[in-house]
Amino acid sequence: MKASREATRLFVGGLGQSVSAADLQSQFSRFGDVSDVEIITRKDDQGNPQKVFAYINIRVAESDLKKCMSVLNNTKWKGGTLQIQLAKESFLHRLAREREEAQAKNEKSVLGNTNLLEKMGMVDFHMKAVPGTEVPGHKNWVVSKFGRVLPVLHLKNQHKRKIKYDPSKYCHNLKKIGEDFTNAIPVSNLTWELEGGNDPMSKKRQGKFSDFFSPPKKIIKVQKDQSSTLSLTLRPRPGRVIMENPHLPQQQTTQEIPNDPVTLKSPQLPDSDSQKLKSVFLQTSGLENTGNKNSISEDDIDSEDELRLMIAREENLERTTWSSINEYDSFEIVRDDFKSDVHKLCSLTGLGNKNVSCFDSEDNVGRDYDNDSGDTDDTAMKKNVGKVKKSTGFPQMEQSVYKKSSLKNRKKCELSDHCTKVQKSKTNVELALSHRVKQLSFKSLSNSSSSEDADSLSESAESEEGKYNAMMKNCLHVTLSLADLGHLAASDLKAPKEDSESGGWETTSKCDRASKSHGTSGGLHRSRQCIYPEEIVASLLEGEENTPGKQKPKENNLKLKFQAFKGVGCLYGKQPVKKSLKENVASSNINKNEHSLKLEDPTSMSLEKGLPYSNGSSSKLTPFQGAKKADDPNYIQPQKRQFTFKTQNHKVQSPSSSEKGSRNPISSLLPLKDKKPLRLGAETSLRGFDEDCCHGTTKTGEDSEKRPDLTSHMVPENSPEFSRMNTQGSKTDFPFSLNSSSNVFAKDKHAEDNQKRLSALEARQKAKEVQKKLVHNALANLDGPPEDKPTHIIFGSDSEIETEETSIREQSQLVEKPVKEVLSRASGTLFGSSSEEESDPEEDRNRFRIKPQFEGRAGQKLMNLQSHFGTDDRFRMDSRFLESDSEEEREDVNEKKTTEKEELAAEKLKALNIVQSILQTNLSNSASKGSVPAKKFKDIIHYDPTRHDHANYEKKRDDKPKESKAMRKKKREEAEKLPVVSKEMYYDITMDLKEIFQTTKDSHEKKDAPYVDCDEEKAKEVHVPAAPVMGAKQPSGFTFSFFDSDTKDVKEETYRVETVKPSRTAWQVAPRFQDSSSEEDDVTEETDDRKSSPGEVSLPAKETTRFFFFSNNDERLLGSDLFWRGMGGNISRNSWEARTNNLRMDCRKKHKDAKRRVKPK
Amino acid sequence: MRPLTEEETRVMFEKIAKYIGENLQLLVDRPDGTYCFRLHNDRVYYVSEKILKLAANIAGDKLVSLGTCFGKFTKTHKFRLHITALDYLAPYAKYKVWIKPGAEQSFLYGNHVLKSGLGRITENTSQYQGVVVYSMADIPLGFGVAAKSTQDCRKVDPMAIVVFHQADIGEYVRHEETLT
C-alpha cells in the first residue's frame, strides 16, 4: 500500500479566504499523508484578495487520489468551489530530489554501472537528467531539452563578445524524420524535364548548353571585342574566334607575330608611366591567360575613345557583371531614383587612357614594322605619323632607334638595295637617303640621322612613310655582314682620293662606279632611285598649290626643318654632283641652285669628314662649279659649257641627268644651310675674274649679293615670299625636269644618254637663248628708276629673294644696278610676274600726284572747299538727328522684340496647354509657371559661394568652439569674481555708507585681481569659502522657489551678480557703482532680461543677513513683494514636498506591487 | 521654318511624353531661357530664342538645320524621334533600361534588346512604355519601347525581346546623312 503511494502535489484552487492550512491538511489527510500545505492568495491592486489557492504535497495512492478528486473536486467548501488538479512538483522538492539522484548516480557510476560504459569507451547519453545538468566527466556537455546531450558552444560574436550557447536553454530544431523517409524519390528523378523539341532554347532550358555557350566568360569577351571596332584580339581558342568573329581579318594573325616583340616591350615601358596600365594588364591576364597581351597591345587602337570604351567595358565586366553574366536572369530592377556610381568608373577609365596612349604609340611602331611592304595603307601610315607627332615619347624612341642603327641600317639598306629589286616610291625616297648616306659614309652619321629625324618631323607624310619603311628594311636586313660595310667604306674612300687626283666631278662619278661595282644592278637602282625623288619633286611642282603649301610650312618652321631640307638636299646633292654638271644648260635659276647644291654637298662632306683631302676636292669642285656658275648667268659661252658638259658626260656614268633639275627646287633651299657661303662667294668672285663675259661686273655684283644672301639665310629667315619664289623657280624648272625625265629611261647606255642629253641640252640652250633674248628686249625697254630696283631684284634667283632687298639696301647703289639687270635677265620667265609687281610703286607714286581736277587755281579752290566741307557747320550732324533716329529705331526694335517675345510667350503658352492636355495631370502645376523651375531646382541647389544667402549652407566649424571658449572663459571669470561682487554689494547698497566702505571696496578690488589671475583651482577655492558665506547669509535657504533647495552655488552666484543692477536702477546708485559693473566685463545681456526676478530673490537674503540696513518693514522692499514671493515660495515648497512625498509613496507602492507580482513566479 | 501647328505639337508632345512624361514641361518651360519648337523640312527643331533669331537671317531653302533636331514628321503626319533628341530625353527619362556591356554593341547596331542583354530596368515599367537605354556605365545609348513590363521581364526566356529598338547613338554613324 505504501509503496503504491506516490508523493504528488495537488493544486487546490477556489478556496475561500478563510481557509487555513490546517483546514486543508485535515481535509486532505483523509486520502493520504499531507506533508506540506502552501496557501497562496492573489490580491488585486487594492490589496483585496482575489484568488486563494493552495498547493498540497501529499503522499497518496492512485485510487485514493481518484477518490479524492471525485469527492472534493467542484465541491463547495468554505465559500469556494474547490478545484483539484495534479500540480507540478515543487521546485524545491524537485531540486532536492535531483540532487539526491545525482549523488546516487554518481555513486553508482563510481561503483560499477558506468564502469562498463567507460570501458566500452562510450558515454551514457541516455540520462534521465533534467535539462541543464552537466554531463559528468565531460566538460561543456549539457543535457539539453528533450534529453539530448549537447555541447555548450562558445561562439564569438561580431562585437568580440563570447556568446555561450547553452543547448539546455534553447529548443533545438531537431525533429524526428518520419517513417516515409524511405519512400523518398531518388535525386535523379527530382529534376523535372521540360518539354520541348530540339531547338536550342529548350535545350538551354534543360541546362544543356552547346559548348559555344559553355564558358560564358569567353563569350562575353568575344562580344566585347566585337563591340570594339578594332576587334583584333586573338582568342585563346582560334576556333571560337572564327565562330564569333568570322570577319576577323587575317592581317591580325600576321600582324601578331611582328607585334609580339613590341608587346613584350610594352609592359616595361609603361612601368614607369603608370601603374594603371599594369593593372589593366593584370586584370586581363587574370581573365585570359594567353591572349590578353595581344588583345590589349595589338588591338590597333586607333582612337583613344575606342580605348576608353574597351577599358570601360573591361572594368565594367569585372566590376559588375562577371558574376551576373553567367545567368541570364540577372538583370536588376531599380527604382526611378536610381543612380549608379559611374564616376568612379569614369575616373578609372580616364586614368587608363593615359596609359593606353603609350600603347598607342607603341602600336604605331608595331604597325610600322608590320607594314613592311609599305604599300598597304597610306592613310593609316599618315595617321600613324600624326600620332607620332602627338605623342612626345614615341619620336624620341624612334630617334634613338635611328641613332643607334643609323649607320648599320643605312648601309645595309643600301646593300639590300643593290641586291634586291627596286622598292616602291616611298621606300625609294628612303633608299635615296640611305644611298647618300652610304656614299658619305665617313660623314658623321649623327648629322645625317638628325637630319633624317628632322625630316621625319618636317617633311611630308610620304617621306615619313618612306622612312618608316626604310626603318623596317633596316631591321630586316640587320644580318648583313660588316665586311660589306667595310667594302663600301673603302669604295667611298677611294672615291675622294680619285677626286683629289682628277677633279670634282670625277669623284662623284667614281663613287657611282664603286657603288655600281658593288651592286648587281646598281645603275638601274640608282636611276630609279633618282627617278622617284624626281617624280616626287615633279609632283610637288605640278601641284603648284601643293608645293607652296608644303614648302611654306617648312620654311616657316624652325631650323630643324631647314636641316631637313639640308638632308634632302644632301640626298639629292650627291647625285647632282655626279651627274648634274652636264645639265648646266638649264635655266640660270636651276644652275644657281645646282651650284649651291654642289658647293654645299662637297663642302658639307668635307666638313663632316674633316679630312684634308676632301677639302681639297671640294675646293677643286667649287672652282669648277663656280666657273660654271659664272658662265650660266652670262650665257655667253655656251660652247664652253657644252664642252664641260661633254666631259662630264663622258665621265659621269649615271644616266639620269634630269633628276637634278627636278631636285633643284629643293636644293635651292640648301644654300640656307650652307656653311661655306663665304667660300662660295669668294670662289665665284674668282671665277668672275676668269670669265670673259661682258657682264663681269654684274657677276661680281651677283656674287657679292649672293654672299650676304647666304649669310643672311644662315639665319633662319622664313617668309612666304621666299617659298613663293622657290615655287616660281620650280615652275620654270619643271619643263626641264620633264624633259630630263624622258631621258631617264636610257640611262644604261652612256652613248645614247650622252647623245640625247646633248640634243636636249642644245634644245634647252636654244630655248634659253630665246628666253634670254626676250628678257633682253624687255630689259631694254625698261629704264628702271632706282626705286624700282628692289622689286625687280625679288625675281632674281630662287635662293636670293628677300636677302636681295636687304642686301641691296646695305650695298651700294652701283652694285645694285647690275645686279638687278642680271637678275632680270636670269629670270626671264618670271618677268610677267615682275611686271605685275612693278605696277605697285607706280600706283604709289600716282597717289601723291595732284589729281587733275585739283590742278590750277580753280582746282585749289575746289580742294579747299572739299576739305572744308566736312567741317562746315551746316553739314554737321546734330545730336537731334541722332536722337530722333535712334529713338525711332529703338522703338522699332523694342516693338519687334516685344512682339517676338509675345509671340514666343504665346507659343509657349499654347505648348504648355497642349502639354497639359496630354498629360492631363499637371494642370495645377503648369498654371504657375514659376513653380516648375522651382520644383525642378528644389532638390538640387547649386551652391554658389559668392552668394550671401548661401552662407547658411556652409558649415561653420571654427566659430562655435571659439565662441564657446570665450564663453567658458567669461563664465569662469564671472565665477571667479562673483563672490567679490556679492561682497561689494553690501557696501554699495546705501549711499550713506559709501564713503565708509570706499576703502574696503578698494581692498576687495585688490583682492580681486589675484583671483582673476589664478587658475581654476584657485577659483574653486574661492568658491568654497564663498559658498559657506552665502549659506550664512541665507538662513532662509528656501526663498528660491524655482531652485529646489540649494542646487548649484555657481548658479546662485550668477544671479547674485545680477542683483547689482536692479539695485542700482532701483536706487540710483552712484556712478562709482558702474565701475564695478564694468569691471566684471559686461555681464551678458540675457542676464539683464532676467534681472528683475532674481534680483528681488536675492534681496531677502540681504535683508535677513544685514538686518540693520533696513528697518523691518522697509518701504523700499514693499513694492518688491509683488515680484518676490518669498512666502509663496515656502508655500509652494511645502506643497511640492507633499507632492513629492505622495509621488514617492506611489512609486514605492508600485515597486512593491511589481515585486510581489514577480515573486510568485 | 515655322512654328508647329497645334496638331503637330500635340502629336510631337505625345510622343515625347512617352519617354519623359511630365518632365516635358521642363522642355517647354525652361528656366534658362526661351526655347521653342520649329518645323523645318518636316523636321522639328528645338531651338533657343537666340539661335532662332540668328537663323532668321538665313534663307529657308539654304538652312540645313538649327538648334537640336528632335525628329521628323512622316508623310502620314506621325512624329518620329531622332537620336539627336537623346540629349534631352536622357536626363528627364522616367523609365530606363540598362543593358549589359555585351549587348551594347548589338543595340548600337540597331537590334532590339534581348532579355539576356538586360542589365537593369526601372521598376514598374509598363509594356510599350518608352524607355531610354543606358549602358551599365550610365551612358545613354538610345531609346526604345519596352516590349515587356518589368514583371514580365522576369518570366520571359533570355532570348525574348525586352526593349524594341527605336534609335541609338550608332545612327550618328549609320544614318549620318539623315540626321540633321
Coordinates of N, CA and C in Angstrom, one line a residue, chain A residues 311-473:
Chain A
I311 N 38.3 49.8 -72.2 CA 38.7 49.7 -70.8 C 37.4 49.8 -69.9
A312 N 36.6 50.7 -70.3 CA 35.4 50.8 -69.5 C 34.6 49.5 -69.6
R313 N 34.7 48.9 -70.7 CA 33.9 47.7 -70.8 C 34.6 46.6 -69.9
E314 N 35.8 46.6 -70.0 CA 36.5 45.6 -69.2 C 36.3 45.8 -67.8
E315 N 36.4 47.0 -67.4 CA 36.2 47.3 -66.0 C 34.8 47.0 -65.6
N316 N 33.9 47.3 -66.4 CA 32.5 47.0 -66.2 C 32.4 45.5 -66.0
L317 N 32.9 44.8 -66.9 CA 32.8 43.4 -66.8 C 33.3 42.9 -65.5
E318 N 34.4 43.4 -65.1 CA 35.0 43.0 -63.9 C 34.2 43.4 -62.7
R319 N 33.8 44.6 -62.8 CA 33.2 45.2 -61.6 C 31.9 44.6 -61.3
T320 N 31.1 44.6 -62.3 CA 29.7 44.3 -62.0 C 29.3 42.9 -62.5
T321 N 29.6 42.7 -63.8 CA 28.8 41.7 -64.4 C 29.4 40.3 -64.5
W322 N 30.6 40.1 -64.0 CA 31.2 38.8 -64.2 C 30.4 37.8 -63.6
S323 N 29.9 38.1 -62.5 CA 29.1 37.0 -61.8 C 27.8 36.9 -62.5
S324 N 27.2 38.0 -62.9 CA 25.9 38.0 -63.3 C 25.8 37.6 -64.8
I325 N 26.8 37.7 -65.5 CA 26.7 37.4 -66.9 C 26.3 35.9 -67.1
N326 N 26.8 35.1 -66.3 CA 26.6 33.7 -66.5 C 25.1 33.4 -66.5
E327 N 24.4 34.2 -65.6 CA 23.0 33.9 -65.6 C 22.3 35.0 -66.4
Y328 N 21.3 34.5 -67.1 CA 20.7 35.4 -68.0 C 19.6 36.2 -67.2
D329 N 19.2 35.7 -66.1 CA 18.1 36.3 -65.4 C 18.6 37.4 -64.5
S330 N 19.8 37.8 -64.6 CA 20.4 38.6 -63.6 C 20.2 40.1 -63.7
F331 N 19.2 40.5 -64.5 CA 19.0 41.9 -64.5 C 18.4 42.4 -63.3
E332 N 18.7 43.6 -62.9 CA 18.1 44.1 -61.7 C 17.0 45.1 -62.0
I333 N 16.2 45.3 -61.1 CA 15.1 46.2 -61.2 C 15.4 47.4 -60.3
V334 N 15.3 48.5 -60.8 CA 15.7 49.7 -59.9 C 14.5 50.6 -59.8
R335 N 14.6 51.5 -58.9 CA 13.6 52.5 -58.7 C 13.9 53.6 -59.7
D336 N 13.0 54.5 -59.6 CA 13.1 55.7 -60.5 C 14.3 56.5 -60.2
D337 N 14.6 56.6 -58.9 CA 15.6 57.5 -58.5 C 17.0 56.8 -58.5
F338 N 17.1 55.8 -59.3 CA 18.3 55.0 -59.2 C 19.5 55.9 -59.7
K339 N 20.6 55.7 -59.0 CA 21.8 56.4 -59.5 C 22.9 55.4 -59.3
S340 N 23.7 55.3 -60.4 CA 24.8 54.3 -60.3 C 26.1 55.1 -60.1
D341 N 27.0 54.4 -59.6 CA 28.3 55.0 -59.3 C 29.2 54.9 -60.5
V342 N 29.0 55.8 -61.4 CA 29.7 55.7 -62.6 C 31.0 56.6 -62.5
H343 N 30.9 57.5 -61.6 CA 32.0 58.5 -61.6 C 33.4 57.8 -61.3
K344 N 33.3 56.9 -60.4 CA 34.5 56.1 -60.1 C 35.0 55.5 -61.4
L345 N 34.1 54.9 -62.1 CA 34.5 54.2 -63.3 C 35.1 55.2 -64.3
C346 N 34.5 56.3 -64.4 CA 35.0 57.3 -65.4 C 36.4 57.6 -65.0
S347 N 36.6 57.9 -63.8 CA 37.9 58.3 -63.4 C 38.9 57.2 -63.7
L348 N 38.5 56.0 -63.5 CA 39.3 54.9 -63.7 C 39.7 54.9 -65.2
T349 N 38.7 55.0 -66.0 CA 38.9 55.0 -67.4 C 39.8 56.1 -67.8
G350 N 39.6 57.2 -67.2 CA 40.4 58.4 -67.5 C 41.9 58.1 -67.2
L351 N 42.1 57.5 -66.1 CA 43.4 57.1 -65.8 C 44.0 56.1 -66.8
G352 N 43.1 55.2 -67.1 CA 43.6 54.2 -68.1 C 44.0 54.8 -69.4
N353 N 43.3 55.8 -69.7 CA 43.5 56.4 -71.1 C 45.0 56.8 -71.3
K354 N 45.4 57.5 -70.3 CA 46.8 58.0 -70.4 C 47.7 56.8 -70.8
N355 N 47.5 55.8 -70.0 CA 48.4 54.7 -70.2 C 48.3 54.1 -71.5
V356 N 47.1 54.0 -71.9 CA 46.8 53.4 -73.2 C 47.4 54.2 -74.3
S357 N 47.5 55.5 -74.1 CA 48.1 56.3 -75.2 C 49.5 55.8 -75.5
C358 N 50.2 55.5 -74.4 CA 51.5 55.0 -74.6 C 51.4 53.8 -75.5
F359 N 50.5 53.0 -75.2 CA 50.3 51.8 -76.0 C 50.1 52.2 -77.5
D360 N 49.4 53.2 -77.6 CA 49.1 53.7 -78.9 C 50.3 53.8 -79.7
S361 N 51.2 54.6 -79.2 CA 52.4 54.9 -79.9 C 53.1 53.6 -80.2
E362 N 53.2 52.8 -79.2 CA 53.9 51.5 -79.5 C 53.2 50.7 -80.6
D363 N 51.9 50.8 -80.5 CA 51.2 50.1 -81.5 C 51.6 50.6 -82.9
N364 N 51.7 51.9 -82.9 CA 52.1 52.5 -84.2 C 53.4 51.9 -84.7
V365 N 54.3 51.9 -83.7 CA 55.6 51.3 -84.1 C 55.4 49.9 -84.7
G366 N 54.6 49.2 -83.9 CA 54.4 47.9 -84.4 C 53.8 47.8 -85.8
R367 N 53.0 48.7 -86.0 CA 52.3 48.8 -87.3 C 53.4 49.1 -88.4
D368 N 54.2 50.0 -88.0 CA 55.2 50.4 -89.0 C 56.0 49.2 -89.3
Y369 N 56.3 48.5 -88.3 CA 57.1 47.3 -88.6 C 56.3 46.4 -89.5
D370 N 55.1 46.3 -89.1 CA 54.2 45.3 -89.9 C 54.2 45.7 -91.3
N371 N 54.0 46.9 -91.6 CA 53.7 47.3 -92.9 C 55.0 47.3 -93.7
D372 N 55.7 46.2 -93.7 CA 57.0 46.1 -94.4 C 56.8 46.5 -95.9
S373 N 55.8 45.9 -96.4 CA 55.6 46.1 -97.8 C 55.4 47.5 -98.1
G374 N 54.9 48.2 -97.2 CA 54.9 49.7 -97.3 C 53.7 50.2 -98.2
D375 N 53.1 49.3 -98.9 CA 52.1 49.9 -99.9 C 50.7 49.7 -99.4
T376 N 50.6 49.2 -98.2 CA 49.2 48.8 -97.7 C 48.4 50.0 -97.5
D377 N 48.6 50.7 -96.4 CA 47.7 51.8 -96.1 C 48.5 53.1 -96.0
D378 N 48.4 53.8 -97.0 CA 49.0 55.1 -96.9 C 48.3 56.0 -95.8
T379 N 47.0 55.9 -95.8 CA 46.3 56.7 -94.9 C 46.6 56.3 -93.5
A380 N 46.7 55.0 -93.3 CA 47.0 54.6 -92.0 C 48.3 55.1 -91.5
M381 N 49.2 55.0 -92.4 CA 50.6 55.4 -92.1 C 50.6 56.9 -91.8
K382 N 49.8 57.6 -92.5 CA 49.8 59.1 -92.2 C 49.2 59.3 -90.8
K383 N 48.2 58.5 -90.6 CA 47.6 58.6 -89.2 C 48.7 58.4 -88.2
N384 N 49.4 57.3 -88.4 CA 50.5 57.0 -87.5 C 51.4 58.1 -87.3
V385 N 51.8 58.7 -88.4 CA 52.7 59.8 -88.4 C 52.2 60.9 -87.5
G386 N 50.9 61.2 -87.8 CA 50.3 62.2 -86.9 C 50.3 61.9 -85.5
K387 N 50.1 60.6 -85.2 CA 50.1 60.2 -83.8 C 51.5 60.3 -83.3
V388 N 52.4 60.0 -84.1 CA 53.8 60.0 -83.6 C 54.1 61.4 -83.2
K389 N 53.7 62.3 -84.0 CA 53.9 63.7 -83.7 C 53.3 64.1 -82.4
K390 N 52.1 63.6 -82.2 CA 51.4 63.9 -81.0 C 52.1 63.4 -79.8
S391 N 52.3 62.1 -79.8 CA 52.9 61.5 -78.6 C 54.4 61.9 -78.6
T392 N 54.8 62.5 -77.5 CA 56.1 63.0 -77.4 C 57.1 61.9 -77.3
G393 N 56.7 60.9 -76.5 CA 57.6 59.9 -76.2 C 58.1 59.1 -77.4
F394 N 57.2 58.9 -78.2 CA 57.5 58.0 -79.3 C 58.5 58.5 -80.2
P395 N 58.5 59.7 -80.7 CA 59.5 60.1 -81.6 C 60.9 60.0 -81.0
Q396 N 61.0 60.2 -79.7 CA 62.3 60.1 -79.1 C 62.8 58.7 -79.2
M397 N 61.9 57.8 -78.9 CA 62.3 56.4 -79.0 C 62.8 56.2 -80.5
E398 N 62.0 56.7 -81.3 CA 62.3 56.5 -82.7 C 63.7 57.0 -83.0
Q399 N 63.9 58.2 -82.6 CA 65.1 58.9 -82.8 C 66.3 58.0 -82.3
S400 N 66.1 57.6 -81.1 CA 67.1 56.8 -80.5 C 67.4 55.6 -81.4
V401 N 66.3 55.0 -81.8 CA 66.5 53.8 -82.6 C 67.3 54.2 -83.9
Y402 N 66.9 55.3 -84.4 CA 67.6 55.8 -85.6 C 69.1 55.9 -85.3
K403 N 69.4 56.6 -84.2 CA 70.8 56.9 -84.0 C 71.6 55.7 -83.8
K404 N 70.9 54.8 -83.1 CA 71.6 53.5 -82.8 C 71.9 52.8 -84.1
S405 N 70.9 52.7 -84.9 CA 71.0 51.8 -86.0 C 71.3 52.5 -87.3
S406 N 71.5 53.8 -87.2 CA 71.5 54.5 -88.4 C 72.6 54.1 -89.3
L407 N 73.8 53.9 -88.7 CA 74.9 53.6 -89.6 C 74.7 52.2 -90.2
K408 N 74.6 51.3 -89.4 CA 74.4 49.9 -89.9 C 73.3 49.8 -90.9
N409 N 72.2 50.3 -90.4 CA 71.0 50.1 -91.1 C 71.0 50.7 -92.5
R410 N 71.6 51.9 -92.6 CA 71.5 52.5 -93.9 C 72.4 51.8 -94.8
K411 N 73.6 51.4 -94.3 CA 74.4 50.7 -95.2 C 73.8 49.4 -95.7
K412 N 73.2 48.8 -94.7 CA 72.5 47.6 -95.1 C 71.4 47.8 -96.0
C413 N 70.8 48.9 -95.8 CA 69.7 49.2 -96.7 C 70.3 49.4 -98.1
E414 N 71.4 50.0 -98.1 CA 72.0 50.2 -99.4 C 72.3 48.9 -100.0
L415 N 72.9 48.1 -99.3 CA 73.2 46.8 -99.8 C 72.0 46.1 -100.3
S416 N 71.0 46.1 -99.5 CA 69.8 45.5 -99.9 C 69.2 46.1 -101.1
D417 N 69.4 47.3 -101.2 CA 69.0 48.0 -102.5 C 69.7 47.3 -103.7
H418 N 70.9 47.2 -103.5 CA 71.7 46.6 -104.7 C 71.2 45.2 -104.9
C419 N 71.0 44.5 -103.9 CA 70.7 43.1 -104.0 C 69.3 43.0 -104.5
T420 N 68.4 43.7 -103.9 CA 67.0 43.4 -104.2 C 66.5 44.3 -105.3
K421 N 65.2 44.1 -105.5 CA 64.6 44.9 -106.6 C 64.4 46.3 -106.1
V422 N 63.9 47.1 -107.0 CA 63.6 48.5 -106.7 C 62.3 48.5 -105.8
Q423 N 62.4 49.3 -104.8 CA 61.2 49.4 -103.9 C 60.2 50.4 -104.5
K424 N 59.2 50.5 -103.7 CA 58.2 51.5 -104.1 C 58.6 52.9 -103.8
S425 N 57.8 53.8 -104.2 CA 58.2 55.2 -104.2 C 58.7 55.7 -102.8
K426 N 57.9 55.4 -101.8 CA 58.3 55.9 -100.5 C 59.6 55.3 -100.1
T427 N 59.7 54.0 -100.2 CA 60.9 53.4 -99.9 C 62.1 53.9 -100.7
N428 N 61.8 54.3 -101.8 CA 62.8 54.8 -102.7 C 63.4 56.1 -102.1
V429 N 62.5 56.9 -101.7 CA 63.0 58.1 -101.1 C 64.0 57.8 -100.0
E430 N 63.5 56.9 -99.2 CA 64.4 56.5 -98.1 C 65.7 55.9 -98.6
L431 N 65.5 55.1 -99.6 CA 66.7 54.5 -100.1 C 67.7 55.5 -100.6
A432 N 67.1 56.5 -101.3 CA 68.0 57.5 -101.8 C 68.7 58.1 -100.6
L433 N 68.0 58.3 -99.6 CA 68.6 58.9 -98.4 C 69.8 58.0 -97.9
S434 N 69.4 56.7 -97.9 CA 70.5 55.8 -97.4 C 71.6 55.8 -98.4
H435 N 71.3 55.8 -99.6 CA 72.3 55.9 -100.6 C 73.3 57.0 -100.4
R436 N 72.7 58.1 -100.2 CA 73.5 59.2 -99.9 C 74.4 58.9 -98.7
V437 N 73.8 58.4 -97.7 CA 74.5 58.1 -96.5 C 75.7 57.2 -96.8
K438 N 75.4 56.3 -97.6 CA 76.5 55.3 -97.9 C 77.7 56.1 -98.5
Q439 N 77.4 56.8 -99.5 CA 78.5 57.5 -100.1 C 79.1 58.5 -99.2
L440 N 78.4 59.0 -98.4 CA 79.0 59.9 -97.4 C 79.3 59.1 -96.1
S441 N 79.7 57.9 -96.3 CA 79.8 57.0 -95.2 C 80.7 57.5 -94.1
F442 N 81.6 58.3 -94.5 CA 82.6 58.9 -93.5 C 82.0 60.1 -92.8
K443 N 80.9 60.5 -93.3 CA 80.3 61.6 -92.6 C 79.9 61.2 -91.2
S444 N 79.8 62.2 -90.4 CA 79.3 61.8 -89.1 C 77.9 61.5 -89.2
L445 N 77.6 60.3 -88.8 CA 76.2 59.8 -89.1 C 75.2 60.5 -88.2
S446 N 75.7 61.0 -87.1 CA 74.8 61.7 -86.2 C 74.1 62.8 -87.0
N447 N 74.9 63.5 -87.8 CA 74.3 64.6 -88.5 C 73.2 64.1 -89.4
S448 N 73.5 63.1 -90.1 CA 72.5 62.6 -91.1 C 71.3 62.1 -90.3
S449 N 71.6 61.4 -89.3 CA 70.4 60.9 -88.5 C 69.6 62.1 -88.0
S450 N 70.3 63.1 -87.5 CA 69.5 64.2 -87.0 C 68.7 64.8 -88.2
S451 N 69.4 64.9 -89.3 CA 68.7 65.5 -90.4 C 67.5 64.6 -90.8
E452 N 67.7 63.4 -90.7 CA 66.6 62.5 -91.0 C 65.4 62.6 -90.0
D453 N 65.8 62.7 -88.8 CA 64.8 62.9 -87.8 C 64.0 64.2 -88.1
A454 N 64.8 65.2 -88.4 CA 64.2 66.4 -88.7 C 63.3 66.2 -89.9
D455 N 63.8 65.4 -90.8 CA 62.9 65.1 -91.9 C 61.6 64.6 -91.5
S456 N 61.8 63.6 -90.6 CA 60.6 62.9 -90.2 C 59.5 63.9 -89.7
L457 N 60.1 64.9 -89.0 CA 59.1 65.9 -88.5 C 58.6 66.8 -89.5
S458 N 59.5 67.3 -90.3 CA 59.1 68.4 -91.2 C 58.6 67.9 -92.6
E459 N 59.1 66.9 -93.0 CA 58.8 66.5 -94.4 C 57.4 66.0 -94.5
S460 N 57.0 65.8 -95.7 CA 55.6 65.4 -95.9 C 55.5 64.0 -95.3
A461 N 54.2 63.6 -95.3 CA 53.9 62.3 -94.7 C 54.5 61.2 -95.6
E462 N 54.6 61.4 -96.8 CA 55.2 60.4 -97.7 C 56.6 60.1 -97.3
S463 N 57.3 61.1 -97.2 CA 58.7 60.8 -96.9 C 58.8 60.1 -95.6
E464 N 58.0 60.5 -94.7 CA 58.0 59.8 -93.4 C 57.7 58.3 -93.5
E465 N 56.7 58.1 -94.3 CA 56.4 56.7 -94.6 C 57.6 56.0 -95.1
G466 N 58.1 56.7 -96.1 CA 59.3 56.1 -96.7 C 60.4 55.7 -95.6
K467 N 60.5 56.7 -94.8 CA 61.5 56.5 -93.7 C 61.1 55.3 -92.9
Y468 N 59.9 55.2 -92.5 CA 59.5 54.1 -91.7 C 59.8 52.8 -92.4
N469 N 59.4 52.8 -93.7 CA 59.7 51.6 -94.4 C 61.2 51.3 -94.4
A470 N 61.9 52.3 -94.6 CA 63.3 52.1 -94.5 C 63.7 51.5 -93.2
M471 N 63.2 52.1 -92.2 CA 63.5 51.5 -90.8 C 63.2 50.1 -90.8
M472 N 62.1 49.8 -91.3 CA 61.7 48.3 -91.3 C 62.7 47.6 -92.1
K473 N 63.0 48.1 -93.2 CA 64.0 47.5 -94.0 C 65.2 47.2 -93.2

